[in-house]
């Protein structure tokens, strides 16, 4: 009992110091108030320290679980931006952190990537955030979220959500999770940036995302790189994009889209009037596939940048590349790294796009980046 009493006292003392520091009180008075904490009777009579940052809740939970409190957590609980990326918080540590976040009224940006939270830890954290609903930027990438995404829809609910930026990269999310997420995002009016790269979406996931793009006009940047969408998944997304004028940046790199996927994507680009930047690197696209894509690029009215890196465009697609550049006067960036195109074509594209960027900059120095390399 004596050991337990001393342990409780240390938690209360730490919280009292934290509260005193937050109020900017006199060091001597604060020290006296902490030293007054004594036995069990004193603890019951002592007025609870103010816990607007959630420090007491965090420390108390650490004490209950026999965990050593992390000094960085205590520091970040007082700030707007909590940066706990790669901290190895784990499924036990997140239990204590969640208690602090339920109380905290300060944090607006929460970065918790790569902390081995697992499905249960992710869901617990998401449910804790709902209690105060302060966070507008959330990064839970690389945490093996999986089914834990079930805790996210309440945070995205209409008239409740304040999240604008959502990172869910590398979370073992499959087609079921894509469907659940997209259903939650259809009525959402706040999320403008969505990173779903390095997950497990296939054709069905592509259908869910395509349906989302067809029915909502909120998301401006969408990263779907490193999934398994293939040509059929791409067709669903392209179909949704035809009626979407809000999405400006789309990354479909490393999805095995192939030449077949370029046909619906090219048809989409001929109609879509909002997309500004398209990334389709490493998709097994040959000259034949790029010809279908080029038909859409050259008539598109909004597209300014296309990244084709690591696709074997070759000489077969060289004429289509030139036609696309000549036809779309708004195109200022075209990535052709490792595309097996001729030096002559590369020189031509570089020169044309350089002049366009220079013209956009008002005749001064050209805008950085974007030339074929």
Short mmCIF file of C-alpha atoms in Angstrom, two decimals:
data_model
loop_
_atom_site.label_atom_id
_atom_site.label_comp_id
_atom_site.label_asym_id
_atom_site.label_seq_id
_atom_site.Cartn_x
_atom_site.Cartn_y
_atom_site.Cartn_z
CA UNK A 1 0.00 0.00 0.00
CA UNK A 2 2.81 2.40 0.83
CA UNK A 3 4.44 1.77 -2.52
CA UNK A 4 1.13 2.32 -4.30
CA UNK A 5 0.48 5.54 -2.37
CA UNK A 6 3.87 6.96 -3.30
CA UNK A 7 3.24 6.08 -6.94
CA UNK A 8 -0.12 7.84 -7.04
CA UNK A 9 1.42 10.85 -5.41
CA UNK A 10 4.10 11.11 -8.07
CA UNK A 11 1.46 11.21 -10.79
CA UNK A 12 -0.51 13.91 -9.01
CA UNK A 13 2.63 15.91 -8.35
CA UNK A 14 3.65 15.76 -12.00
CA UNK A 15 0.20 16.85 -13.09
CA UNK A 16 0.19 19.69 -10.57
CA UNK A 17 3.52 20.91 -11.83
CA UNK A 18 2.18 20.70 -15.41
CA UNK A 19 -0.91 22.70 -14.50
CA UNK A 20 1.14 25.28 -12.63
CA UNK A 21 3.51 25.65 -15.53
CA UNK A 22 0.60 26.11 -17.94
CA UNK A 23 -0.81 28.89 -15.74
CA UNK A 24 2.61 30.55 -15.45
CA UNK A 25 2.32 30.67 -11.67
CA UNK A 26 4.99 31.52 -9.12
CA UNK A 27 7.52 28.67 -8.78
CA UNK A 28 7.68 28.85 -4.96
CA UNK A 29 3.89 28.88 -4.52
CA UNK A 30 3.50 26.04 -6.99
CA UNK A 31 6.18 24.02 -5.23
CA UNK A 32 4.41 24.52 -1.90
CA UNK A 33 1.07 23.46 -3.38
CA UNK A 34 2.64 20.26 -4.72
CA UNK A 35 4.45 19.48 -1.45
CA UNK A 36 1.14 19.79 0.40
CA UNK A 37 -0.10 16.61 -1.31
CA UNK A 38 0.18 13.93 1.33
CA UNK A 39 -1.69 10.77 2.26
CA UNK A 40 -4.95 9.36 1.03
CA UNK A 41 -7.06 11.85 3.02
CA UNK A 42 -5.13 14.76 1.54
CA UNK A 43 -5.56 13.32 -1.94
CA UNK A 44 -9.32 13.09 -1.56
CA UNK A 45 -9.56 16.65 -0.24
CA UNK A 46 -7.09 18.13 -2.73
CA UNK A 47 -8.70 20.11 -5.53
CA UNK A 48 -8.17 18.39 -8.90
CA UNK A 49 -5.46 20.11 -10.98
CA UNK A 50 -6.70 21.72 -14.17
CA UNK A 51 -6.16 19.25 -17.04
CA UNK A 52 -7.00 21.15 -20.24
CA UNK A 53 -3.98 19.57 -21.98
CA UNK A 54 -4.82 15.99 -20.93
CA UNK A 55 -1.55 15.51 -19.05
CA UNK A 56 -3.16 14.23 -15.86
CA UNK A 57 -5.33 11.79 -17.83
CA UNK A 58 -2.25 10.53 -19.70
CA UNK A 59 -0.10 10.22 -16.58
CA UNK A 60 -2.84 8.50 -14.61
CA UNK A 61 -3.36 5.90 -17.35
CA UNK A 62 0.40 5.31 -17.58
CA UNK A 63 0.43 4.76 -13.83
CA UNK A 64 -2.46 2.29 -13.99
CA UNK A 65 -0.78 0.30 -16.76
CA UNK A 66 2.74 0.44 -15.35
CA UNK A 67 4.02 2.40 -18.33
CA UNK A 68 6.80 4.98 -18.21
CA UNK A 69 5.35 8.33 -19.41
CA UNK A 70 7.01 9.69 -22.56
CA UNK A 71 8.36 13.19 -22.08
CA UNK A 72 7.72 14.07 -25.74
CA UNK A 73 4.04 13.23 -25.34
CA UNK A 74 3.80 15.57 -22.35
CA UNK A 75 5.51 18.31 -24.36
CA UNK A 76 3.31 17.90 -27.44
CA UNK A 77 0.10 17.82 -25.43
CA UNK A 78 0.64 21.57 -24.89
CA UNK A 79 1.14 22.32 -28.59
CA UNK A 80 -1.08 22.50 -31.65
CA UNK A 81 1.10 20.09 -33.65
CA UNK A 82 1.78 16.64 -32.16
CA UNK A 83 4.69 15.01 -34.02
CA UNK A 84 5.03 11.42 -32.84
CA UNK A 85 6.08 9.77 -36.11
CA UNK A 86 8.26 6.62 -35.70
CA UNK A 87 8.00 6.65 -31.89
CA UNK A 88 6.98 3.00 -31.48
CA UNK A 89 4.00 3.94 -29.32
CA UNK A 90 2.42 0.52 -29.88
CA UNK A 91 -1.02 -0.81 -28.90
CA UNK A 92 -0.39 -0.36 -25.16
CA UNK A 93 1.10 3.12 -25.34
CA UNK A 94 -1.82 4.35 -27.42
CA UNK A 95 -4.21 3.42 -24.61
CA UNK A 96 -2.58 6.03 -22.38
CA UNK A 97 -2.24 8.59 -25.17
CA UNK A 98 -5.91 8.20 -26.06
CA UNK A 99 -6.92 9.18 -22.53
CA UNK A 100 -4.94 12.41 -22.86
CA UNK A 101 -6.43 13.16 -26.27
CA UNK A 102 -9.97 12.72 -24.96
CA UNK A 103 -9.32 15.75 -22.71
CA UNK A 104 -6.91 17.78 -24.83
CA UNK A 105 -8.31 20.92 -26.40
CA UNK A 106 -5.12 22.19 -28.04
CA UNK A 107 -3.91 19.75 -30.72
CA UNK A 108 -5.10 20.46 -34.26
CA UNK A 109 -2.50 18.41 -36.16
CA UNK A 110 -1.78 14.82 -35.15
CA UNK A 111 1.03 12.94 -36.88
CA UNK A 112 1.26 9.36 -35.66
CA UNK A 113 2.73 7.52 -38.67
CA UNK A 114 4.65 4.26 -38.14
CA UNK A 115 3.83 3.53 -34.50
CA UNK A 116 2.72 -0.12 -34.75
CA UNK A 117 -0.75 0.74 -33.48
CA UNK A 118 -2.53 -2.12 -35.24
CA UNK A 119 -6.28 -2.25 -35.96
CA UNK A 120 -7.41 -1.98 -32.33
CA UNK A 121 -4.98 0.82 -31.49
CA UNK A 122 -6.01 2.84 -34.55
CA UNK A 123 -9.71 2.43 -33.78
CA UNK A 124 -9.20 3.41 -30.14
CA UNK A 125 -7.29 6.53 -31.13
CA UNK A 126 -9.94 7.54 -33.67
CA UNK A 127 -12.70 7.09 -31.11
CA UNK A 128 -10.76 9.21 -28.61
CA UNK A 129 -10.40 12.05 -31.12
CA UNK A 130 -14.16 12.20 -31.51
CA UNK A 131 -14.59 13.25 -27.87
CA UNK A 132 -13.01 16.68 -28.46
CA UNK A 133 -12.92 16.94 -32.28
CA UNK A 134 -10.03 19.41 -32.53
CA UNK A 135 -7.90 17.73 -35.19
CA UNK A 136 -8.00 19.05 -38.76
CA UNK A 137 -4.90 17.21 -40.05
CA UNK A 138 -4.52 13.52 -39.22
CA UNK A 139 -1.69 11.19 -40.23
CA UNK A 140 -2.05 7.53 -39.21
CA UNK A 141 0.07 6.12 -42.05
CA UNK A 142 1.95 2.83 -41.73
CA UNK A 143 0.12 1.57 -38.67
CA UNK A 144 -1.54 -1.59 -40.02
CA UNK A 145 -4.95 -0.01 -39.52
CA UNK A 146 -7.00 -2.54 -41.50
CA UNK A 147 -10.41 -3.05 -39.87
CA UNK A 148 -9.57 -0.30 -37.36
CA UNK A 149 -10.80 2.17 -39.97
CA UNK A 150 -14.25 1.50 -38.49
CA UNK A 151 -13.47 4.26 -35.98
CA UNK A 152 -13.07 6.88 -38.72
CA UNK A 153 -16.60 7.46 -40.14
CA UNK A 154 -17.91 9.29 -37.02
CA UNK A 155 -15.04 11.78 -37.39
CA UNK A 156 -16.07 12.42 -41.00
CA UNK A 157 -19.77 12.88 -40.33
CA UNK A 158 -21.48 15.94 -41.89
CA UNK A 159 -21.76 18.99 -39.61
CA UNK A 160 -19.19 17.39 -37.28
CA UNK A 161 -16.04 16.79 -39.30
CA UNK A 162 -13.27 19.38 -39.31
CA UNK A 163 -10.62 17.12 -40.88
CA UNK A 164 -9.20 18.62 -44.08
CA UNK A 165 -6.06 16.51 -44.53
CA UNK A 166 -6.09 12.73 -44.08
CA UNK A 167 -3.06 10.43 -44.48
CA UNK A 168 -3.79 6.69 -44.48
CA UNK A 169 -0.78 5.46 -46.45
CA UNK A 170 0.47 1.90 -45.93
CA UNK A 171 -2.35 0.67 -43.68
CA UNK A 172 -3.29 -2.69 -45.24
CA UNK A 173 -6.62 -1.27 -46.33
CA UNK A 174 -8.49 -3.52 -48.72
CA UNK A 175 -11.60 -3.16 -50.85
CA UNK A 176 -13.98 -3.47 -47.87
CA UNK A 177 -12.18 -0.65 -46.10
CA UNK A 178 -12.27 1.41 -49.32
CA UNK A 179 -16.04 0.97 -49.49
CA UNK A 180 -16.53 1.95 -45.83
CA UNK A 181 -14.29 5.01 -46.19
CA UNK A 182 -15.90 6.19 -49.42
CA UNK A 183 -19.38 5.85 -47.96
CA UNK A 184 -18.29 8.09 -45.09
CA UNK A 185 -16.69 10.61 -47.46
CA UNK A 186 -19.65 10.99 -49.83
CA UNK A 187 -21.53 13.39 -47.49
CA UNK A 188 -18.33 14.85 -46.02
CA UNK A 189 -17.63 18.53 -46.81
CA UNK A 190 -14.18 19.08 -45.26
CA UNK A 191 -11.58 16.58 -46.53
CA UNK A 192 -9.64 18.10 -49.44
CA UNK A 193 -6.44 16.00 -49.26
CA UNK A 194 -6.54 12.20 -49.11
CA UNK A 195 -3.52 9.87 -49.18
CA UNK A 196 -4.48 6.20 -49.71
CA UNK A 197 -1.20 5.08 -51.28
CA UNK A 198 0.52 1.75 -50.55
CA UNK A 199 -2.66 -0.13 -49.70
CA UNK A 200 -4.45 -3.18 -51.13
CA UNK A 201 -7.20 -1.74 -53.34
CA UNK A 202 -8.18 -3.73 -56.41
CA UNK A 203 -10.98 -3.32 -58.94
CA UNK A 204 -13.70 -3.22 -56.25
CA UNK A 205 -11.78 -0.56 -54.34
CA UNK A 206 -11.46 1.38 -57.58
CA UNK A 207 -15.22 1.15 -58.05
CA UNK A 208 -15.82 2.59 -54.58
CA UNK A 209 -13.39 5.45 -55.21
CA UNK A 210 -14.86 6.10 -58.65
CA UNK A 211 -18.31 6.35 -57.10
CA UNK A 212 -16.97 8.80 -54.55
CA UNK A 213 -15.44 11.01 -57.24
CA UNK A 214 -18.67 10.95 -59.22
CA UNK A 215 -20.81 12.12 -56.32
CA UNK A 216 -18.60 14.54 -54.39
CA UNK A 217 -16.74 17.70 -55.36
CA UNK A 218 -14.67 18.33 -52.24
CA UNK A 219 -11.42 16.36 -52.56
CA UNK A 220 -8.71 18.30 -54.42
CA UNK A 221 -5.74 15.94 -54.09
CA UNK A 222 -5.89 12.14 -54.12
CA UNK A 223 -2.92 9.77 -53.86
CA UNK A 224 -3.63 6.17 -54.91
CA UNK A 225 -0.08 5.15 -55.82
CA UNK A 226 1.16 1.64 -55.03
CA UNK A 227 -2.20 -0.16 -55.00
CA UNK A 228 -3.46 -2.96 -57.25
CA UNK A 229 -6.12 -1.14 -59.24
CA UNK A 230 -5.15 -2.53 -62.66
CA UNK A 231 -7.01 -1.53 -65.82
CA UNK A 232 -10.52 -2.28 -64.52
CA UNK A 233 -10.01 -0.29 -61.34
CA UNK A 234 -8.65 2.58 -63.42
CA UNK A 235 -11.75 2.45 -65.61
CA UNK A 236 -13.98 2.99 -62.58
CA UNK A 237 -11.91 5.95 -61.40
CA UNK A 238 -11.83 7.46 -64.89
CA UNK A 239 -15.60 7.15 -65.11
CA UNK A 240 -16.02 9.01 -61.82
CA UNK A 241 -13.63 11.73 -62.95
CA UNK A 242 -15.66 12.58 -66.03
CA UNK A 243 -18.19 14.45 -63.90
CA UNK A 244 -15.71 15.70 -61.29
CA UNK A 245 -14.40 19.22 -61.65
CA UNK A 246 -12.90 19.55 -58.16
CA UNK A 247 -10.00 17.06 -58.13
CA UNK A 248 -6.80 18.81 -59.17
CA UNK A 249 -4.04 16.29 -58.36
CA UNK A 250 -4.27 12.52 -58.95
CA UNK A 251 -1.48 9.99 -58.38
CA UNK A 252 -2.09 6.57 -59.97
CA UNK A 253 1.56 5.51 -60.12
CA UNK A 254 2.58 1.86 -59.63
CA UNK A 255 -0.88 0.36 -60.12
CA UNK A 256 -0.35 -1.96 -63.08
CA UNK A 257 -2.78 0.02 -65.25
CA UNK A 258 -1.14 -1.09 -68.50
CA UNK A 259 -2.11 0.00 -71.98
CA UNK A 260 -5.70 -1.12 -71.40
CA UNK A 261 -6.09 1.34 -68.53
CA UNK A 262 -5.01 4.25 -70.73
CA UNK A 263 -8.09 3.96 -72.94
CA UNK A 264 -10.68 5.00 -70.32
CA UNK A 265 -8.20 7.46 -68.78
CA UNK A 266 -7.69 9.16 -72.14
CA UNK A 267 -11.44 9.34 -72.68
CA UNK A 268 -11.82 10.88 -69.22
CA UNK A 269 -9.18 13.55 -69.89
CA UNK A 270 -11.00 14.60 -73.04
CA UNK A 271 -14.01 15.51 -70.86
CA UNK A 272 -12.66 16.41 -67.42
CA UNK A 273 -12.03 20.10 -66.86
CA UNK A 274 -10.53 20.21 -63.38
CA UNK A 275 -7.47 17.96 -63.22
CA UNK A 276 -4.20 19.90 -63.19
CA UNK A 277 -1.60 17.25 -62.32
CA UNK A 278 -1.64 13.55 -63.25
CA UNK A 279 0.99 11.00 -62.13
CA UNK A 280 0.99 7.57 -63.81
CA UNK A 281 4.61 6.45 -63.40
CA UNK A 282 5.58 2.76 -63.59
CA UNK A 283 2.33 1.39 -64.99
CA UNK A 284 3.61 -0.78 -67.82
CA UNK A 285 2.51 1.72 -70.47
CA UNK A 286 4.01 1.35 -73.95
CA UNK A 287 3.75 3.61 -76.96
CA UNK A 288 0.47 1.98 -77.90
CA UNK A 289 -1.07 2.86 -74.55
CA UNK A 290 0.23 6.40 -74.58
CA UNK A 291 -1.40 7.04 -77.96
CA UNK A 292 -4.79 6.48 -76.32
CA UNK A 293 -3.85 8.74 -73.41
CA UNK A 294 -2.45 11.46 -75.68
CA UNK A 295 -5.82 11.86 -77.40
CA UNK A 296 -7.20 13.08 -74.09
CA UNK A 297 -4.18 15.15 -73.05
CA UNK A 298 -4.05 17.26 -76.18
CA UNK A 299 -7.67 18.46 -75.89
CA UNK A 300 -7.80 18.81 -72.10
CA UNK A 301 -8.32 22.41 -70.94
CA UNK A 302 -6.91 22.19 -67.40
CA UNK A 303 -4.04 19.67 -67.36
CA UNK A 304 -0.64 21.31 -66.76
CA UNK A 305 1.56 18.41 -65.61
CA UNK A 306 1.81 14.72 -66.51
CA UNK A 307 4.34 12.34 -64.97
CA UNK A 308 5.09 9.33 -67.20
CA UNK A 309 8.38 8.21 -65.65
CA UNK A 310 9.44 4.56 -65.92
CA UNK A 311 7.06 3.62 -68.74
CA UNK A 312 8.44 2.21 -71.98
CA UNK A 313 6.96 4.86 -74.29
CA UNK A 314 9.74 4.27 -76.81
CA UNK A 315 9.87 5.49 -80.36
CA UNK A 316 6.41 4.08 -81.04
CA UNK A 317 4.85 6.61 -78.69
CA UNK A 318 7.20 9.47 -79.59
CA UNK A 319 4.87 10.99 -82.16
CA UNK A 320 1.99 10.84 -79.66
CA UNK A 321 4.12 12.62 -77.06
CA UNK A 322 4.85 15.41 -79.53
CA UNK A 323 1.19 15.66 -80.54
CA UNK A 324 0.14 15.93 -76.89
CA UNK A 325 2.66 18.68 -76.17
CA UNK A 326 1.74 20.63 -79.30
CA UNK A 327 -2.01 20.18 -78.81
CA UNK A 328 -2.23 21.14 -75.13
CA UNK A 329 -0.87 24.68 -74.87
CA UNK A 330 -1.40 24.70 -71.11
CA UNK A 331 0.94 21.74 -70.52
CA UNK A 332 4.11 22.97 -68.79
CA UNK A 333 5.52 19.78 -67.26
CA UNK A 334 6.00 16.30 -68.71
CA UNK A 335 8.05 13.70 -66.83
CA UNK A 336 9.82 11.31 -69.21
CA UNK A 337 12.52 9.78 -67.01
CA UNK A 338 13.44 6.25 -68.15
CA UNK A 339 10.81 6.22 -70.89
CA UNK A 340 13.13 5.10 -73.72
CA UNK A 341 12.38 8.11 -75.91
CA UNK A 342 14.83 9.64 -78.37
CA UNK A 343 17.18 12.46 -77.44
CA UNK A 344 15.68 14.50 -80.25
CA UNK A 345 12.18 14.26 -78.74
CA UNK A 346 13.47 15.00 -75.26
CA UNK A 347 15.25 18.13 -76.49
CA UNK A 348 12.13 19.30 -78.31
CA UNK A 349 9.85 18.77 -75.29
CA UNK A 350 12.33 20.47 -72.95
CA UNK A 351 12.53 23.55 -75.18
CA UNK A 352 8.78 23.92 -75.67
CA UNK A 353 7.89 23.48 -72.01
CA UNK A 354 10.71 25.77 -70.90
CA UNK A 355 9.32 28.58 -73.02
CA UNK A 356 5.81 28.03 -71.68
CA UNK A 357 6.95 28.18 -68.08
CA UNK A 358 8.99 31.26 -68.84
CA UNK A 359 5.95 32.89 -70.42
CA UNK A 360 3.77 32.01 -67.42
CA UNK A 361 6.37 33.60 -65.16
CA UNK A 362 5.98 36.86 -67.08
CA UNK A 363 9.09 36.56 -69.18
CA UNK A 364 11.38 36.12 -66.18
CA UNK A 365 13.10 33.00 -64.90
CA UNK A 366 11.24 29.77 -65.69
CA UNK A 367 9.24 27.99 -63.03
CA UNK A 368 11.28 25.27 -61.29
CA UNK A 369 10.85 21.64 -62.29
CA UNK A 370 8.68 19.88 -64.82
CA UNK A 371 10.97 19.64 -67.85
CA UNK A 372 11.44 16.21 -69.36
CA UNK A 373 14.63 14.77 -67.96
#
